[in-house]
Short mmCIF file of N, CA and C in Angstrom, two decimals:
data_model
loop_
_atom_site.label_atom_id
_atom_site.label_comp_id
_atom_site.label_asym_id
_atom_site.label_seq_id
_atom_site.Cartn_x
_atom_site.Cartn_y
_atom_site.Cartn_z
N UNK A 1 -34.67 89.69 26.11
CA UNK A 1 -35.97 89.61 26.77
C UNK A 1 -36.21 90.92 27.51
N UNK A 2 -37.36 91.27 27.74
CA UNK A 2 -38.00 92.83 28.46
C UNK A 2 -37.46 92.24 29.82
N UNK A 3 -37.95 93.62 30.32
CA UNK A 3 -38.01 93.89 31.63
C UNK A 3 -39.30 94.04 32.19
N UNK A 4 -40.09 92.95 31.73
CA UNK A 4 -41.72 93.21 31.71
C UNK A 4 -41.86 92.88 33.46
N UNK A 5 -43.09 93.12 34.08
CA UNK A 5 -43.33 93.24 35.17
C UNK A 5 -43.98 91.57 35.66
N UNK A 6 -44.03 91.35 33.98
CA UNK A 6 -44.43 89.63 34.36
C UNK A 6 -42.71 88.56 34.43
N UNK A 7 -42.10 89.17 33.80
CA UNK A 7 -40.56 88.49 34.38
C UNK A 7 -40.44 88.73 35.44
N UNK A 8 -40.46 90.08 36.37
CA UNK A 8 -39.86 90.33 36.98
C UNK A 8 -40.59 89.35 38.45
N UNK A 9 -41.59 89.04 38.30
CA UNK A 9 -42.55 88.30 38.76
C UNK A 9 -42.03 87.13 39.23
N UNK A 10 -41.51 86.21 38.07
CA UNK A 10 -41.45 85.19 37.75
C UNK A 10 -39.94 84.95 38.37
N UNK A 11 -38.59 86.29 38.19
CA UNK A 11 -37.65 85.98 39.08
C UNK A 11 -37.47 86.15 40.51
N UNK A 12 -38.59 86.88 40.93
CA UNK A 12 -38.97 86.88 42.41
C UNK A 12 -39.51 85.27 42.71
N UNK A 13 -40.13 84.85 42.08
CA UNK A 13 -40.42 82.85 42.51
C UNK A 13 -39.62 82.61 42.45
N UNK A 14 -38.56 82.72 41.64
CA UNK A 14 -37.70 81.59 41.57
C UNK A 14 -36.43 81.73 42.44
N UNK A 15 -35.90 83.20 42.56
CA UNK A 15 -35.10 83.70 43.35
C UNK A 15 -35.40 83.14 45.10
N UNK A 16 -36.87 83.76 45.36
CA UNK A 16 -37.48 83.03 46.66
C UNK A 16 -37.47 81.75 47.17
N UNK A 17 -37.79 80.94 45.99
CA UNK A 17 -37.45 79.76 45.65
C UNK A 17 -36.34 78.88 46.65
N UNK A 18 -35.31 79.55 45.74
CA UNK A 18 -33.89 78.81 45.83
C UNK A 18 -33.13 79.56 47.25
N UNK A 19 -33.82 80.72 47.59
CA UNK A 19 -32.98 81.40 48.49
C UNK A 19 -33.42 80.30 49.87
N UNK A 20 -34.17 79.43 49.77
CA UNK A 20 -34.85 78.65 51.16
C UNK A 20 -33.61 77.09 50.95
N UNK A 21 -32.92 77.41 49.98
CA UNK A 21 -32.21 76.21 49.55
C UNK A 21 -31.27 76.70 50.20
N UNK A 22 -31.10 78.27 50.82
CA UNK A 22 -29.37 78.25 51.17
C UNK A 22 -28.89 77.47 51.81
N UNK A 23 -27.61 77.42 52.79
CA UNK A 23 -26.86 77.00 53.10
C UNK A 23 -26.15 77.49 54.54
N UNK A 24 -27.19 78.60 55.29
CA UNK A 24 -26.16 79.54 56.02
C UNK A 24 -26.15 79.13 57.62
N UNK A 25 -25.48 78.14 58.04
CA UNK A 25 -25.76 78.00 59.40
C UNK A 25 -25.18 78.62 60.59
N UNK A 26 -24.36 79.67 59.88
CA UNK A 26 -23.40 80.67 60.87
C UNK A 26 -24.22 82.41 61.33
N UNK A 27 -24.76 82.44 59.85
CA UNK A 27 -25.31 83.71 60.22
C UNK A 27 -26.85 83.84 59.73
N UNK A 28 -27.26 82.60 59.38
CA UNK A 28 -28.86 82.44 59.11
C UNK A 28 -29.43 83.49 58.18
N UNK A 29 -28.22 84.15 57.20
CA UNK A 29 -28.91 84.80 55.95
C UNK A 29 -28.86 84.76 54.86
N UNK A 30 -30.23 84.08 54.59
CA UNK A 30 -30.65 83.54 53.34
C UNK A 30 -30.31 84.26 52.45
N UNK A 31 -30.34 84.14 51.07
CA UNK A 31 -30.15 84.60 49.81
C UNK A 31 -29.99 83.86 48.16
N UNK A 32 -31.27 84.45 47.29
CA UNK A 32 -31.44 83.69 46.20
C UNK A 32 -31.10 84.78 45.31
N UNK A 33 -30.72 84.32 44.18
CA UNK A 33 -30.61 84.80 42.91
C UNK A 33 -31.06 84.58 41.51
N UNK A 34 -31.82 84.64 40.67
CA UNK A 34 -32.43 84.47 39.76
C UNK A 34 -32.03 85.50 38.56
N UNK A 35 -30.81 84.93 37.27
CA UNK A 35 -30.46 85.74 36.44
C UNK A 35 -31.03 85.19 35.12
N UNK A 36 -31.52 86.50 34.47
CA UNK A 36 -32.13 85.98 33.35
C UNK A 36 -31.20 86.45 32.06
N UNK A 37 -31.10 85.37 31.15
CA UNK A 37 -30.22 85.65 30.28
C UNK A 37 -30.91 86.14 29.07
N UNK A 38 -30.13 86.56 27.79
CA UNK A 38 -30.38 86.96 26.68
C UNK A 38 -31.43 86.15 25.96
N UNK A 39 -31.06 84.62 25.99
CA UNK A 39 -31.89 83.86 25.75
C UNK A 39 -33.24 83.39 26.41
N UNK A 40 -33.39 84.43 27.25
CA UNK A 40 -34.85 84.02 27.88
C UNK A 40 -34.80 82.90 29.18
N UNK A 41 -33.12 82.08 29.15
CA UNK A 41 -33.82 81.48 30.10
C UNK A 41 -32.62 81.90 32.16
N UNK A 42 -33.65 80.94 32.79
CA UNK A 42 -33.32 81.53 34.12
C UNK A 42 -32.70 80.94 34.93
N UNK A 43 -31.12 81.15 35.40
CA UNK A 43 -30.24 80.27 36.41
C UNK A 43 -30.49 80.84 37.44
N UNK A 44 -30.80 79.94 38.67
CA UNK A 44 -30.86 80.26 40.22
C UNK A 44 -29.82 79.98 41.03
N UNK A 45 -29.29 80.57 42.25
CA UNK A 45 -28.31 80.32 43.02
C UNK A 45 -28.28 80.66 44.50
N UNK A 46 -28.16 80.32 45.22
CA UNK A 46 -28.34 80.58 46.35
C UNK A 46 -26.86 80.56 47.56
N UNK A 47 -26.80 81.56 49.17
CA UNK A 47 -25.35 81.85 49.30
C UNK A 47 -25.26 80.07 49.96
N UNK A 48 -23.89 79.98 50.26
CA UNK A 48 -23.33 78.73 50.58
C UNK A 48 -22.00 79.21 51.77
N UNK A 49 -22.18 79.21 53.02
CA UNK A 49 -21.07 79.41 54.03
C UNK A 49 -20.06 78.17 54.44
N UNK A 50 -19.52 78.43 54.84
CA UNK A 50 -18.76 77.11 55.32
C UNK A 50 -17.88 78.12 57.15
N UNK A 51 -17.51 77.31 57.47
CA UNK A 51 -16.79 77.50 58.84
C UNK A 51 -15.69 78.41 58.95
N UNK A 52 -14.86 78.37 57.78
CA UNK A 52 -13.91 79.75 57.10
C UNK A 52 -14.17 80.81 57.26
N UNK A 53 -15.08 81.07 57.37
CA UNK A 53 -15.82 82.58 57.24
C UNK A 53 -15.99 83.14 55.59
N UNK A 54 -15.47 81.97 54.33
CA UNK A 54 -15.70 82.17 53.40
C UNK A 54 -16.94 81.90 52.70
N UNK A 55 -17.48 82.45 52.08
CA UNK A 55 -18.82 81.93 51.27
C UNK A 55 -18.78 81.74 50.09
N UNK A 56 -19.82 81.28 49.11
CA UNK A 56 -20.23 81.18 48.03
C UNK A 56 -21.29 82.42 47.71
N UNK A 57 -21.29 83.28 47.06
CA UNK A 57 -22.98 84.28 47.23
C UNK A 57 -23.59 83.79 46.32
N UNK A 58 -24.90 84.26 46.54
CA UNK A 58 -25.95 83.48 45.08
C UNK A 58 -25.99 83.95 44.28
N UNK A 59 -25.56 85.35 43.80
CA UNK A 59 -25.33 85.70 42.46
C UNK A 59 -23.60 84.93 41.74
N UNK A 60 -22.88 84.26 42.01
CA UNK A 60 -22.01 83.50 41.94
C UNK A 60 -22.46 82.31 41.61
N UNK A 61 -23.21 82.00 42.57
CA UNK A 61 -23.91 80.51 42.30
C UNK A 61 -24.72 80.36 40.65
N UNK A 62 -25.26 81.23 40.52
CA UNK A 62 -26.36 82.07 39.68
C UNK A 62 -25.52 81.90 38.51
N UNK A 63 -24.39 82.71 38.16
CA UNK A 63 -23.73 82.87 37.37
C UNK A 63 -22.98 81.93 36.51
N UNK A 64 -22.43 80.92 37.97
CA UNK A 64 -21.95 79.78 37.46
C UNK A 64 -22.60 78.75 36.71
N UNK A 65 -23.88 78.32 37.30
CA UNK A 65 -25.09 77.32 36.66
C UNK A 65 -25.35 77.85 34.96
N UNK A 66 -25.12 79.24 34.51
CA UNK A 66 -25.52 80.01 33.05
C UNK A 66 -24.22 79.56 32.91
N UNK A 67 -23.26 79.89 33.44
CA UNK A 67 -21.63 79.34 32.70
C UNK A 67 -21.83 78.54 32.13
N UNK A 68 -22.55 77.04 33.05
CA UNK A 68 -21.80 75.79 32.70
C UNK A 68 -22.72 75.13 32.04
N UNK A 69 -23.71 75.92 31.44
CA UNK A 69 -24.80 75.96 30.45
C UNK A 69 -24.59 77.31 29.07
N UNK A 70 -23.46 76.74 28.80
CA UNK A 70 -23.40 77.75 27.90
C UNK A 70 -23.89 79.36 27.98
N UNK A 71 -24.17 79.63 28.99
CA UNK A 71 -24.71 81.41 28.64
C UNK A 71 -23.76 82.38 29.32
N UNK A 72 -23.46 83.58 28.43
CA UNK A 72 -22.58 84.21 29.09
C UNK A 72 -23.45 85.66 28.95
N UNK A 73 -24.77 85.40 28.15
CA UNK A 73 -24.99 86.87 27.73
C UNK A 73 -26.27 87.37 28.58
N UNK A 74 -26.28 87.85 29.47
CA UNK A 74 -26.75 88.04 31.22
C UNK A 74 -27.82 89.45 30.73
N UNK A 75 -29.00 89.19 31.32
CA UNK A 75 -30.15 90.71 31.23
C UNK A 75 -30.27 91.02 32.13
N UNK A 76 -30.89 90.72 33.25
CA UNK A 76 -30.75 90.86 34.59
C UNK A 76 -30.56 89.99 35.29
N UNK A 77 -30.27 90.65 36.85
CA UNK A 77 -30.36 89.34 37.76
C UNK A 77 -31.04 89.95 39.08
N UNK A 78 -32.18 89.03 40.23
CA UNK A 78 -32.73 89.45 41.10
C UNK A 78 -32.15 89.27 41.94
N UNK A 79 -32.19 89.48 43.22
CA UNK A 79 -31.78 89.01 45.12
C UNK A 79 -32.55 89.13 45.46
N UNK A 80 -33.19 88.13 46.19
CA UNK A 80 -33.82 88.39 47.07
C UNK A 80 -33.56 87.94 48.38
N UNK A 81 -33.95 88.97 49.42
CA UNK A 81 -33.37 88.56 50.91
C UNK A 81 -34.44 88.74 51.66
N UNK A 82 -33.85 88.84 52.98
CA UNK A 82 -34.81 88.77 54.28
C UNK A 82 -34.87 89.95 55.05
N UNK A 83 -33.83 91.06 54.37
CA UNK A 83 -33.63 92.35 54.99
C UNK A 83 -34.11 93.24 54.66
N UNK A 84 -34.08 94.08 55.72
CA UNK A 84 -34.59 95.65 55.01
C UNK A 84 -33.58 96.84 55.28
N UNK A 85 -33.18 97.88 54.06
CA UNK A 85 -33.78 97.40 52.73
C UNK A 85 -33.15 96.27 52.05
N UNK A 86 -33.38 95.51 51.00
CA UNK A 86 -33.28 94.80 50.17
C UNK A 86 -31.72 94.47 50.11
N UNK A 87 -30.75 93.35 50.31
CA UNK A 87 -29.33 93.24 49.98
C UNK A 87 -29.22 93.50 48.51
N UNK A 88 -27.85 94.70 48.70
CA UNK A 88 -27.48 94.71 46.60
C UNK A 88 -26.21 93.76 46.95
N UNK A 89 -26.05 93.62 45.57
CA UNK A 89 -24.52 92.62 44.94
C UNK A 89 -23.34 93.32 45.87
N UNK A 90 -22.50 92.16 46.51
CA UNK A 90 -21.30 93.37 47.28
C UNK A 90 -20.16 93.69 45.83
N UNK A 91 -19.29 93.88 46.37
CA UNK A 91 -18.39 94.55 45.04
C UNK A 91 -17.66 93.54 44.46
N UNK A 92 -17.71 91.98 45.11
CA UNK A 92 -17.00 91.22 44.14
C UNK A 92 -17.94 90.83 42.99
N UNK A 93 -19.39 90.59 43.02
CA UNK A 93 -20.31 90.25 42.63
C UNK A 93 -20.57 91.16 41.86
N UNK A 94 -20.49 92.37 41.96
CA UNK A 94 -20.44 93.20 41.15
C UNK A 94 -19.89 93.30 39.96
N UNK A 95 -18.29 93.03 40.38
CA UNK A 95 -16.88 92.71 39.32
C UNK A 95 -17.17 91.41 38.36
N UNK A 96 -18.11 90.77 39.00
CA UNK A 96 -17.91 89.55 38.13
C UNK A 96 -18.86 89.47 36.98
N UNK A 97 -20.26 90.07 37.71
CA UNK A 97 -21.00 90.60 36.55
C UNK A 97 -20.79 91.71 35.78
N UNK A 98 -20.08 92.84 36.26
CA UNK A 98 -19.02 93.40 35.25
C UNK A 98 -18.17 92.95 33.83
N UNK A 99 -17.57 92.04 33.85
CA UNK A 99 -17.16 90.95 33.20
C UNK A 99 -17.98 90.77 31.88
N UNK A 100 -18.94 90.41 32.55
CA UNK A 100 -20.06 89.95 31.62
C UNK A 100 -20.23 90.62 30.89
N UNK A 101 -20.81 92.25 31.35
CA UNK A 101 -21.24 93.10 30.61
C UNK A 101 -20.54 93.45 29.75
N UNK A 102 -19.64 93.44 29.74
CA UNK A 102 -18.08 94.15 29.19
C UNK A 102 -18.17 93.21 28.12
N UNK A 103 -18.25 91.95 28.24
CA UNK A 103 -17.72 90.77 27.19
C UNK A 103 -19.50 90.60 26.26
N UNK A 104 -20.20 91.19 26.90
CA UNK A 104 -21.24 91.77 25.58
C UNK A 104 -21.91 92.90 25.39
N UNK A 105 -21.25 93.99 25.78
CA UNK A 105 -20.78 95.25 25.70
C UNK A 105 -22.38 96.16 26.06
N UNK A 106 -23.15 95.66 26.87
CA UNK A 106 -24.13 95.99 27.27
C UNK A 106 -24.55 95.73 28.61
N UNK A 107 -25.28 96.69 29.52
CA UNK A 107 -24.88 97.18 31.07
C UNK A 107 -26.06 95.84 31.51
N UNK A 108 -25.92 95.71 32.71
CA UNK A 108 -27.10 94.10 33.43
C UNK A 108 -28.00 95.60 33.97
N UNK A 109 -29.31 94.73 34.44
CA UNK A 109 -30.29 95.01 35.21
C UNK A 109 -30.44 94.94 36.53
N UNK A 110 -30.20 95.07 37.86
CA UNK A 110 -30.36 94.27 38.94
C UNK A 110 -31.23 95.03 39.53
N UNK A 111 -32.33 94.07 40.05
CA UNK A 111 -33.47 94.09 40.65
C UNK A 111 -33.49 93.38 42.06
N UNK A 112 -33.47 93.95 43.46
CA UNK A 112 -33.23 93.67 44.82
C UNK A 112 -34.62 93.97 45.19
N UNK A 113 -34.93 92.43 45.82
CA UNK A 113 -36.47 92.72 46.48
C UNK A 113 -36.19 91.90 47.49
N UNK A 114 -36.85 92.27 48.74
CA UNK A 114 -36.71 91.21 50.25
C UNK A 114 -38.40 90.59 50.35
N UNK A 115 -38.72 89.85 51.08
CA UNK A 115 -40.07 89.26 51.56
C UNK A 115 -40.49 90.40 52.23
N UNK A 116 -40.62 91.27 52.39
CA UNK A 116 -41.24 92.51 52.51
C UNK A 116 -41.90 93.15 51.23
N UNK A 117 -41.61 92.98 50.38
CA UNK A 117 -41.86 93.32 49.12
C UNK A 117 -41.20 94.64 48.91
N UNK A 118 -40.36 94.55 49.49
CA UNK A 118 -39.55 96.66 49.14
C UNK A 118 -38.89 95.77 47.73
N UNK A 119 -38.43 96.93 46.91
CA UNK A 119 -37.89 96.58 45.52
C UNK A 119 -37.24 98.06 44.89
N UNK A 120 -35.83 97.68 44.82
CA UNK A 120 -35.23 98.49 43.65
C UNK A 120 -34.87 98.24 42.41
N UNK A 121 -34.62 99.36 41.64
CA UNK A 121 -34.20 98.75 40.22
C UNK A 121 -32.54 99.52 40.00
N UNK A 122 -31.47 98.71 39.83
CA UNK A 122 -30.56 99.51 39.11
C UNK A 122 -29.97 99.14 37.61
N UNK A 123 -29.21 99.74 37.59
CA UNK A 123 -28.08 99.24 36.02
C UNK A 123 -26.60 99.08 37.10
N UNK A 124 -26.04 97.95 36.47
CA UNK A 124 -24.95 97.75 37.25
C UNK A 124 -23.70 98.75 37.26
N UNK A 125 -23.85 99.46 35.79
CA UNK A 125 -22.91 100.76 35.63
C UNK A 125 -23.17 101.91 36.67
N UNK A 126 -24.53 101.68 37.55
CA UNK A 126 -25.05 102.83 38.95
C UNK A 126 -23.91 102.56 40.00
N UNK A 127 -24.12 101.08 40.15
CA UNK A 127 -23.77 100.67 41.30
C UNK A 127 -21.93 100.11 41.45
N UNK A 128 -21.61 100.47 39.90
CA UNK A 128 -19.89 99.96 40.06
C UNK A 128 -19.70 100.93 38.53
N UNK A 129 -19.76 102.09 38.72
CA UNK A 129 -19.42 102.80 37.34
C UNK A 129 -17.93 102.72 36.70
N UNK A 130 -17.29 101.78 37.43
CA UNK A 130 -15.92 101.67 36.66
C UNK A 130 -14.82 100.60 37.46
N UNK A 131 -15.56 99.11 36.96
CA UNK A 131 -14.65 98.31 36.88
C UNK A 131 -13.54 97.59 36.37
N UNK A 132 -12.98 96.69 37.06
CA UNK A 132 -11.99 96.59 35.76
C UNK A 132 -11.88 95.90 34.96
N UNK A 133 -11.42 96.11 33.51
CA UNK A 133 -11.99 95.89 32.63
C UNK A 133 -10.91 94.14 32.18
N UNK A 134 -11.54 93.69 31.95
CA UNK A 134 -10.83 92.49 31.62
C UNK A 134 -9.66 92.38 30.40
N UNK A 135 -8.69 92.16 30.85
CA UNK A 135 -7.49 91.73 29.79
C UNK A 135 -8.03 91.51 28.46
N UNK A 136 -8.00 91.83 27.17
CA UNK A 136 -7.95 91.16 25.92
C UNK A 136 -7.14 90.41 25.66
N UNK A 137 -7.16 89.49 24.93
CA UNK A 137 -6.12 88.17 24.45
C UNK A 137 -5.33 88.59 23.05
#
């Protein structure tokens, strides 16, 4: 699927969406994710804290919902937050969509926009040019 300006549209709703679904009652920051796969269609995820100080992030969340729906083959994925500028993927989130790319040998999209409307565009090979690469079997 493109990177048409009417998707990109459409994962800002849905990302916005789900980011009001978070979960964060420690540090009150929201965060949605909206990844669109090969096949056109769109898993949402949003972060999830707990008292640990461990979280769930919504590109995780995101990722998992396309897992457990059969999709592994990832085009982009959005964030959207409440900050300025815009939150990117931290580096585990990074690694994991790394993964992906690797296992269909073609780089993701990520698109970071906040309710401000600021917006970047990267390729995940910008933002983690050399992860590691997953074991072969």
């Amino acid at each position: 699927m493109r990177d048409t300006e009417k998707n990109i549209q459409e994962l800002i709703i849905k990302a916005k969406e789900v980011s009001l679904q978070a979960y964060a009652p420690y540090s009150n920051f929201r965060v949605g994710a909206a990844l669109l796969t090969a096949s056109g269609k769109i898993y949402t995820g949003c972060n999830v804290e707990f008292s640990d100080y461990l979280a769930l992030h919504a590109e995780l969340n995101a990722i998992g919902a396309a897992v457990k729906n059969g999709e592994r083959n990832f085009d982009s994925i959005l964030i959207y937050s409440y900050c300025s500028p815009p939150v990117l993927p931290c580096g585990s989130c990074r690694q994991k969509l790394f993964e992906f790319s690797q296992l269909n040998k073609k780089d993701i999209k990520i698109i970071v926009v906040n309710d401000k409307g600021e917006k970047s565009k990267y390729l995940l090979s910008e933002l983690l040019p050399s992860g590691n690469i997953p074991v072969e079997k």
